[in-house]
Amino acid sequence: MRSRHSGDLSVIDGVAVLVGVVVGVGIFGFPPLVAQHADSGTLYIALWLAGGALMLVGALCYAELGASFPDEGGEYHYLRLAWGRRFGLMFAWARGTVIQTGAIAAVAFIYGDYAQRLMPLGDHGGTLHALLSVALLTTLNVCGTRESNRVQIALSSLTLVAVIGVMLAGLLSSGPSSPAAIEPREGGLGMLGMGMVFVLLTYGGWNETAYLSGELRNPARNMGRVLLLGTLLVTTLYLLTNLALLQIFGLQALSQSDAVGADLMEIVAGSWAAQGLSLLICFTALSTLNATILTGARVYYALGRDVPRLHRLAAWNERGSTPVRALLVQAAITLLLILFGALSHSGVQAMVAYTAPVFWFFMCMTALSLLRLRRLEPSAPRPFRVPWYPWLPLLFASSCLGLFVSSTLYAGPGALLGLLVLAFGLPLLLVRSPAAVSATSGVEP
């Protein structure tokens, strides 16, 4: 466990970090997929409201875990403490082979859709752009974290500009005079559940608030304020953006767009604005890709460190301060996933189907970890506690379970592939760690 230190972040700093982490390129890729699972504009907006509320509840749970058991490993650390080393290793396998690589591939597809608008490369141009982006950014990270961080700093400030630009352009313009009729959809709660999966992917990043609790001044008092204010800001921004999309497109046309930001700007201000926004979104997507590639490879490094059979993944390039083999393995899996996604109608949707069941299963288990660790570690210092315990953690865990069921039943063959890859990692549960590696605390199988 890392040592505790006095936090330096104020409430305003914490809110800025939360908003910066959550608001990402997903808002330019996932709204059409949400629209495909809603029967009306009212239900569409209700999904985004519910997503913001669930984000707040989940962030409260993660904040207690992060404040009580601070560690750079995040969920890997909490799951090890609560359910044992082997379950933690299973999560590391899932994150490395399904969750993280699927997320990288999904963002790469969003980048490819917009890059194809700027530089067409034929019928499969979007896929080619996606493949090139992963290959080039992995090469950049292999060269060293210093070079990668310079690029990250240069790209990271553009996302909010793009989101606010789309929001204002849509809200200040008039919508279609006669919106297309909405085709009837079937599926009931299952379809809504899949819609919520896409909404919460757009809100993705809120689980990073686990780390905020160790950096705030007086976290017991300020953590709740940061989460409430940050969630309200993000939810308001996303609600206004989606109202703008509905005003310009209507629900039916929105569900059919493959580059919703560029399509909106072309309607409102012409092709030059669409091209400009596409360029801006490409930069924000590259920023997200670079950060995800940089952090994701550390999961493979942890597997190589903790699992003797995978020790080669722990090779570290001291000169570049990078886990080179881990980066290359991550890139290889991601490129294969992009090729798999290219066979479907929507690469983004295929990657969501691949990752969602596994992601929500482990999210549910992380929520239950909070309940278990309250019992296993009653004397652990808890500078921040979830309010209305145990009802909020139970609400979040049950919501995650429902999303797991929805994504498993309605996501198609991609979901089956993700679960099969997870099953291939089951031998990790039988691997015994070397003597140098031991669980910090909690249960040990």
Coordinates of C-alpha atoms in Angstrom, one line a residue:
M1 CA 0.0 0.0 0.0
R2 CA 1.4 3.4 -0.9
S3 CA 2.1 5.9 1.9
R4 CA -0.5 8.5 2.7
H5 CA 0.3 12.1 2.3
S6 CA -1.4 15.4 2.7
G7 CA -3.6 16.2 -0.3
D8 CA -3.0 19.3 -2.4
L9 CA -6.2 19.6 -4.4
S10 CA -9.0 22.0 -3.6
V11 CA -12.6 21.3 -4.4
I12 CA -12.3 23.3 -7.6
D13 CA -9.2 21.4 -8.6
G14 CA -10.9 18.1 -8.0
V15 CA -13.9 19.1 -10.0
A16 CA -11.7 20.2 -12.9
V17 CA -9.8 16.8 -12.8
L18 CA -13.1 14.9 -12.7
V19 CA -14.6 16.8 -15.7
G20 CA -11.4 16.5 -17.6
V21 CA -11.2 12.7 -17.1
V22 CA -14.9 12.0 -17.9
V23 CA -15.6 14.3 -20.9
G24 CA -14.1 12.5 -23.8
V25 CA -14.4 11.5 -27.4
G26 CA -17.2 9.1 -26.7
I27 CA -19.8 11.9 -26.9
F28 CA -19.0 12.0 -30.6
G29 CA -19.4 8.3 -31.2
F30 CA -22.0 6.8 -28.8
P31 CA -25.1 9.0 -29.0
P32 CA -26.3 7.4 -32.3
L33 CA -26.0 4.0 -30.6
V34 CA -28.0 5.2 -27.6
A35 CA -30.6 6.6 -30.0
Q36 CA -31.0 3.1 -31.6
H37 CA -32.1 1.7 -28.3
A38 CA -34.6 4.5 -27.3
D39 CA -38.3 4.7 -28.5
S40 CA -38.6 8.5 -28.1
G41 CA -36.6 11.6 -27.5
T42 CA -37.9 11.8 -23.9
L43 CA -36.6 8.3 -23.2
Y44 CA -33.3 9.1 -24.9
I45 CA -32.8 12.1 -22.6
A46 CA -33.9 10.0 -19.6
L47 CA -31.2 7.5 -20.3
W48 CA -28.5 10.3 -20.1
L49 CA -30.0 11.5 -16.9
A50 CA -30.0 8.1 -15.4
G51 CA -26.4 7.6 -16.5
G52 CA -25.4 10.7 -14.7
A53 CA -27.1 9.5 -11.5
L54 CA -25.5 6.1 -11.7
M55 CA -22.1 7.7 -12.4
L56 CA -22.5 9.6 -9.1
V57 CA -23.4 6.5 -7.1
G58 CA -20.5 4.5 -8.6
A59 CA -18.0 7.4 -8.0
L60 CA -19.1 7.5 -4.3
C61 CA -18.3 3.8 -3.9
Y62 CA -14.9 4.1 -5.7
A63 CA -14.1 7.2 -3.6
E64 CA -14.4 5.2 -0.4
L65 CA -12.3 2.4 -1.8
G66 CA -9.6 4.8 -3.0
A67 CA -9.5 6.7 0.3
S68 CA -9.4 3.6 2.5
F69 CA -7.0 1.4 0.4
P70 CA -5.0 3.8 -1.8
D71 CA -2.9 2.0 -4.4
E72 CA -1.9 2.6 -8.0
G73 CA -3.5 -0.7 -8.9
G74 CA -7.1 0.6 -8.5
E75 CA -9.6 -2.2 -9.1
Y76 CA -6.9 -4.8 -9.2
H77 CA -5.9 -3.9 -5.7
Y78 CA -9.5 -3.8 -4.3
L79 CA -10.4 -7.1 -5.9
R80 CA -7.3 -8.8 -4.5
L81 CA -8.0 -7.5 -1.0
A82 CA -11.6 -8.5 -1.1
W83 CA -11.7 -11.8 -3.1
G84 CA -8.1 -13.0 -3.1
R85 CA -4.9 -12.8 -5.2
R86 CA -6.2 -15.2 -7.9
F87 CA -9.4 -13.2 -8.5
G88 CA -7.3 -10.1 -8.8
L89 CA -5.1 -11.8 -11.4
M90 CA -8.3 -12.8 -13.3
F91 CA -9.3 -9.2 -13.4
A92 CA -5.8 -8.2 -14.7
W93 CA -6.2 -10.8 -17.5
A94 CA -9.7 -9.5 -18.3
R95 CA -8.5 -5.9 -18.3
G96 CA -5.5 -6.6 -20.5
T97 CA -7.2 -8.9 -23.1
V98 CA -10.8 -7.6 -23.1
I99 CA -11.6 -4.4 -21.3
Q100 CA -8.6 -2.2 -22.1
T101 CA -7.9 -3.5 -25.6
G102 CA -11.6 -3.3 -26.5
A103 CA -11.7 0.3 -25.3
I104 CA -8.6 1.2 -27.4
A105 CA -10.2 -0.4 -30.5
A106 CA -13.5 1.4 -29.9
V107 CA -11.8 4.8 -29.7
A108 CA -9.7 3.9 -32.7
F109 CA -12.9 3.2 -34.7
I110 CA -14.3 6.6 -33.7
Y111 CA -11.1 8.2 -34.8
G112 CA -11.3 6.3 -38.1
D113 CA -14.8 7.5 -38.8
Y114 CA -13.8 11.1 -38.5
A115 CA -10.4 10.7 -40.2
Q116 CA -12.1 9.1 -43.1
R117 CA -14.1 12.4 -43.6
L118 CA -10.8 14.3 -43.9
M119 CA -8.7 11.7 -45.8
P120 CA -10.8 9.1 -47.5
L121 CA -8.9 5.8 -48.0
G122 CA -11.5 3.8 -49.9
D123 CA -14.3 1.5 -48.8
H124 CA -12.4 0.3 -45.7
G125 CA -10.8 3.7 -45.0
G126 CA -12.1 4.0 -41.4
T127 CA -10.6 0.6 -40.5
L128 CA -7.3 1.5 -42.0
H129 CA -7.2 4.8 -40.1
A130 CA -8.0 2.9 -36.9
L131 CA -5.2 0.4 -37.5
L132 CA -2.7 3.1 -38.3
S133 CA -3.5 5.2 -35.2
V134 CA -2.9 2.2 -32.9
A135 CA 0.3 1.2 -34.6
L136 CA 1.7 4.7 -34.6
L137 CA 0.8 5.7 -31.1
T138 CA 2.1 2.3 -29.8
T139 CA 5.4 3.1 -31.5
L140 CA 5.4 6.5 -29.9
N141 CA 5.0 5.0 -26.4
V142 CA 7.7 2.4 -27.1
C143 CA 10.0 5.3 -27.7
G144 CA 9.5 6.5 -24.2
T145 CA 7.0 8.1 -21.8
R146 CA 8.6 11.5 -22.0
E147 CA 7.9 11.8 -25.7
S148 CA 4.4 10.3 -25.2
N149 CA 3.6 12.8 -22.4
R150 CA 4.6 15.7 -24.5
V151 CA 2.1 14.6 -27.1
Q152 CA -0.6 14.0 -24.5
I153 CA -0.2 17.5 -23.0
A154 CA -0.5 19.0 -26.5
L155 CA -3.7 17.1 -27.3
S156 CA -5.6 17.0 -24.0
S157 CA -7.1 20.5 -24.0
L158 CA -9.2 20.1 -27.2
T159 CA -12.0 17.8 -26.1
L160 CA -14.0 20.4 -24.1
V161 CA -13.7 22.9 -27.0
A162 CA -15.2 20.4 -29.4
V163 CA -18.0 19.4 -27.1
I164 CA -19.0 22.9 -26.3
G165 CA -18.8 23.9 -30.0
V166 CA -21.2 21.1 -31.0
M167 CA -23.5 21.9 -28.1
L168 CA -23.7 25.7 -28.9
A169 CA -24.0 25.1 -32.6
G170 CA -27.0 22.8 -32.1
L171 CA -28.8 24.8 -29.5
L172 CA -28.5 28.1 -31.3
S173 CA -29.8 26.6 -34.6
S174 CA -33.2 25.5 -35.6
G175 CA -34.0 21.8 -36.0
P176 CA -35.5 20.1 -39.0
S177 CA -38.9 21.3 -40.1
S178 CA -40.3 17.8 -40.3
P179 CA -38.3 15.2 -38.3
A180 CA -38.3 11.7 -39.7
A181 CA -40.8 9.3 -38.1
I182 CA -39.4 7.0 -35.5
E183 CA -39.4 3.4 -36.6
P184 CA -40.9 1.1 -33.9
R185 CA -38.4 -0.8 -31.9
E186 CA -38.8 -4.0 -29.9
G187 CA -36.8 -5.3 -27.0
G188 CA -38.2 -3.6 -23.9
L189 CA -35.9 -3.5 -20.9
G190 CA -33.1 -5.4 -22.7
M191 CA -32.9 -2.7 -25.3
L192 CA -32.9 0.1 -22.7
G193 CA -30.2 -1.8 -20.8
M194 CA -28.0 -1.8 -23.9
G195 CA -28.8 1.9 -24.4
M196 CA -27.6 2.5 -20.8
V197 CA -24.4 0.6 -21.6
F198 CA -23.6 3.1 -24.3
V199 CA -24.5 6.0 -22.1
L200 CA -22.2 4.9 -19.3
L201 CA -19.4 4.3 -21.7
T202 CA -19.7 8.0 -22.7
Y203 CA -19.5 8.8 -19.0
G204 CA -16.4 6.6 -18.8
G205 CA -13.5 7.6 -16.6
W206 CA -15.5 8.4 -13.4
N207 CA -13.9 5.3 -11.7
E208 CA -10.6 7.3 -11.7
T209 CA -12.2 9.3 -8.8
A210 CA -10.8 6.5 -6.6
Y211 CA -7.5 8.2 -6.9
L212 CA -8.8 11.7 -6.1
S213 CA -9.7 10.9 -2.5
G214 CA -6.0 10.5 -1.7
E215 CA -5.1 13.9 -3.3
L216 CA -7.8 16.2 -1.8
R217 CA -7.5 18.4 1.1
N218 CA -9.9 17.1 3.9
P219 CA -11.4 14.3 1.7
A220 CA -14.0 13.5 4.4
R221 CA -15.6 16.9 3.8
N222 CA -14.6 17.7 0.2
M223 CA -14.9 14.4 -1.6
G224 CA -18.7 14.5 -1.7
R225 CA -18.7 18.1 -2.9
V226 CA -16.3 17.2 -5.7
L227 CA -18.3 14.3 -6.9
L228 CA -21.6 16.1 -6.7
L229 CA -20.4 19.2 -8.5
G230 CA -18.4 17.3 -11.0
T231 CA -21.2 14.9 -11.8
L232 CA -23.7 17.8 -12.2
L233 CA -21.4 19.6 -14.6
V234 CA -20.7 16.6 -16.7
T235 CA -24.4 15.5 -16.8
T236 CA -25.5 19.1 -17.7
L237 CA -22.9 19.3 -20.5
Y238 CA -24.0 16.0 -21.9
L239 CA -27.7 16.7 -21.6
L240 CA -27.3 20.0 -23.4
T241 CA -25.2 18.4 -26.1
N242 CA -27.8 15.6 -26.6
L243 CA -30.6 18.1 -26.7
A244 CA -28.7 19.9 -29.4
L245 CA -28.3 16.7 -31.3
L246 CA -32.0 15.9 -31.0
Q247 CA -32.9 19.5 -32.1
I248 CA -30.9 19.2 -35.3
F249 CA -31.4 15.6 -36.3
G250 CA -34.4 14.2 -34.5
L251 CA -34.1 10.7 -33.0
Q252 CA -34.3 8.7 -36.2
A253 CA -31.7 10.6 -38.2
L254 CA -29.4 10.7 -35.1
S255 CA -29.5 6.9 -34.9
Q256 CA -28.2 6.6 -38.4
S257 CA -25.2 9.0 -38.2
D258 CA -21.7 7.6 -38.1
A259 CA -20.0 10.9 -37.4
V260 CA -22.5 12.8 -35.5
G261 CA -20.4 15.9 -34.7
A262 CA -19.4 16.4 -38.3
D263 CA -22.9 15.8 -39.6
L264 CA -24.3 18.4 -37.2
M265 CA -21.7 21.1 -38.1
E266 CA -22.3 20.4 -41.8
I267 CA -26.1 21.0 -41.3
V268 CA -25.5 24.1 -39.2
A269 CA -22.5 25.8 -40.8
G270 CA -21.5 24.0 -44.0
S271 CA -18.8 21.6 -45.0
W272 CA -15.9 23.8 -43.9
A273 CA -17.2 23.6 -40.3
A274 CA -17.7 19.9 -40.5
Q275 CA -14.1 19.5 -41.8
G276 CA -12.8 21.7 -39.0
L277 CA -14.7 19.8 -36.3
S278 CA -13.6 16.5 -37.7
L279 CA -10.0 17.6 -37.5
L280 CA -10.6 18.7 -33.9
I281 CA -12.3 15.4 -32.9
C282 CA -9.4 13.4 -34.5
F283 CA -7.0 15.2 -32.2
T284 CA -9.2 14.5 -29.2
A285 CA -9.5 10.9 -30.2
L286 CA -5.7 10.6 -30.6
S287 CA -5.4 12.1 -27.1
T288 CA -7.7 9.5 -25.6
L289 CA -6.0 6.7 -27.5
N290 CA -2.5 7.8 -26.4
A291 CA -3.5 8.0 -22.8
T292 CA -5.3 4.6 -22.9
I293 CA -2.4 2.9 -24.6
L294 CA 0.1 4.4 -22.1
T295 CA -1.8 3.3 -19.0
G296 CA -3.2 0.0 -20.4
A297 CA 0.2 -1.6 -21.0
R298 CA 0.9 -1.4 -17.2
V299 CA -1.7 -4.1 -16.7
Y300 CA 0.3 -6.5 -18.8
Y301 CA 3.4 -5.5 -16.9
A302 CA 1.6 -6.3 -13.6
L303 CA 0.6 -9.7 -15.0
G304 CA 4.2 -10.4 -16.0
R305 CA 5.4 -9.4 -12.5
D306 CA 2.8 -11.5 -10.6
V307 CA 2.4 -14.6 -12.9
P308 CA 5.6 -16.6 -13.4
R309 CA 4.5 -18.1 -16.7
L310 CA 4.0 -14.5 -18.1
H311 CA 7.3 -13.1 -16.7
R312 CA 8.4 -11.9 -20.2
L313 CA 5.7 -9.3 -20.1
A314 CA 7.5 -7.6 -17.1
A315 CA 10.5 -6.7 -19.3
W316 CA 11.1 -2.9 -18.7
N317 CA 13.1 -0.6 -21.0
E318 CA 15.0 1.6 -18.5
R319 CA 16.1 4.0 -21.2
G320 CA 12.6 4.8 -22.4
S321 CA 11.0 4.0 -19.0
T322 CA 8.4 1.8 -20.9
P323 CA 7.2 -1.8 -20.7
V324 CA 8.1 -2.5 -24.4
R325 CA 6.9 -6.1 -24.6
A326 CA 3.6 -5.3 -22.8
L327 CA 3.0 -2.4 -25.3
L328 CA 3.6 -4.7 -28.2
V329 CA 1.3 -7.5 -26.9
Q330 CA -1.4 -4.9 -26.2
A331 CA -1.0 -3.5 -29.8
A332 CA -1.2 -7.0 -31.3
I333 CA -4.4 -7.8 -29.5
T334 CA -6.0 -4.5 -30.3
L335 CA -5.1 -4.7 -34.0
L336 CA -6.8 -8.2 -34.2
L337 CA -9.9 -6.7 -32.5
I338 CA -10.0 -3.9 -35.0
L339 CA -9.9 -6.5 -37.8
F340 CA -12.7 -8.4 -36.1
G341 CA -14.8 -5.3 -35.6
A342 CA -14.3 -4.4 -39.3
L343 CA -16.4 -7.5 -40.2
S344 CA -19.5 -6.1 -38.5
H345 CA -21.8 -3.2 -39.5
S346 CA -20.3 -1.0 -36.7
G347 CA -16.8 -1.4 -35.4
V348 CA -17.6 0.7 -32.3
Q349 CA -20.7 -1.4 -31.5
A350 CA -18.8 -4.6 -32.0
M351 CA -16.1 -3.5 -29.5
V352 CA -18.8 -2.5 -27.0
A353 CA -20.3 -5.9 -27.3
Y354 CA -16.9 -7.5 -26.8
T355 CA -16.0 -5.6 -23.7
A356 CA -19.4 -4.8 -21.9
P357 CA -20.3 -8.1 -20.2
V358 CA -16.8 -8.6 -18.8
F359 CA -16.5 -4.9 -17.8
W360 CA -19.8 -4.9 -15.9
F361 CA -19.2 -8.2 -14.2
F362 CA -16.0 -6.9 -12.6
M363 CA -17.6 -3.6 -11.9
C364 CA -20.3 -5.4 -9.9
M365 CA -17.6 -7.4 -8.0
T366 CA -15.7 -4.1 -7.2
A367 CA -18.9 -2.6 -5.8
L368 CA -19.4 -5.8 -3.7
S369 CA -15.7 -5.4 -2.6
L370 CA -16.7 -2.3 -0.7
L371 CA -19.2 -4.3 1.4
R372 CA -16.8 -7.2 1.9
L373 CA -13.9 -4.9 3.0
R374 CA -16.1 -3.1 5.5
R375 CA -16.4 -6.5 7.1
L376 CA -12.9 -7.8 6.6
E377 CA -11.1 -4.5 7.5
P378 CA -13.4 -2.7 10.0
S379 CA -10.5 -0.8 11.5
A380 CA -9.0 0.5 8.2
P381 CA -9.0 4.3 8.2
R382 CA -11.8 5.6 6.1
P383 CA -11.4 9.4 5.5
F384 CA -14.5 9.2 3.2
R385 CA -17.5 6.9 3.6
V386 CA -20.3 6.2 1.2
P387 CA -23.5 7.9 2.4
W388 CA -26.6 5.7 3.0
Y389 CA -24.5 2.6 3.4
P390 CA -25.2 -0.2 2.4
W391 CA -28.0 0.9 0.1
L392 CA -26.0 2.9 -2.4
P393 CA -23.4 0.2 -2.9
L394 CA -26.1 -2.4 -3.2
L395 CA -27.9 -0.2 -5.7
F396 CA -24.8 0.2 -7.8
A397 CA -23.9 -3.5 -7.6
S398 CA -27.4 -4.5 -8.7
S399 CA -27.3 -1.9 -11.6
C400 CA -24.0 -3.4 -12.7
L401 CA -25.5 -6.9 -12.6
G402 CA -28.4 -5.7 -14.7
L403 CA -26.1 -4.2 -17.3
F404 CA -24.1 -7.4 -17.3
V405 CA -27.2 -9.4 -18.1
S406 CA -28.4 -6.9 -20.8
S407 CA -25.0 -6.7 -22.5
T408 CA -24.7 -10.5 -22.5
L409 CA -28.1 -11.3 -23.8
Y410 CA -28.4 -8.5 -26.4
A411 CA -24.9 -7.8 -27.6
G412 CA -24.6 -10.7 -30.0
P413 CA -21.5 -12.7 -31.0
G414 CA -19.1 -10.0 -29.8
A415 CA -20.2 -10.6 -26.2
L416 CA -19.6 -14.3 -26.6
L417 CA -16.1 -13.7 -27.9
G418 CA -15.3 -11.5 -24.9
L419 CA -16.5 -14.1 -22.4
L420 CA -14.5 -16.8 -24.2
V421 CA -11.3 -14.8 -24.0
L422 CA -12.1 -14.3 -20.3
A423 CA -12.5 -18.1 -19.9
F424 CA -9.1 -18.7 -21.5
G425 CA -7.6 -16.8 -18.5
L426 CA -9.1 -19.3 -16.0
P427 CA -5.8 -21.1 -15.7
L428 CA -4.5 -18.0 -13.9
L429 CA -6.6 -19.0 -11.0
L430 CA -4.5 -22.1 -10.6
V431 CA -1.1 -20.3 -10.8
R432 CA 0.7 -19.8 -7.5
S433 CA 2.7 -16.6 -7.1
P434 CA 6.4 -16.6 -6.3
A435 CA 7.4 -16.1 -2.7
A436 CA 8.2 -12.5 -3.4
V437 CA 4.6 -11.7 -4.3
S438 CA 2.0 -11.9 -1.6
A439 CA -1.4 -10.2 -1.0
T440 CA -1.3 -7.1 1.0
S441 CA -4.3 -8.1 3.1
G442 CA -7.8 -9.6 2.9
V443 CA -8.5 -13.1 1.9
E444 CA -5.9 -15.4 0.3
P445 CA -7.2 -18.5 -1.4

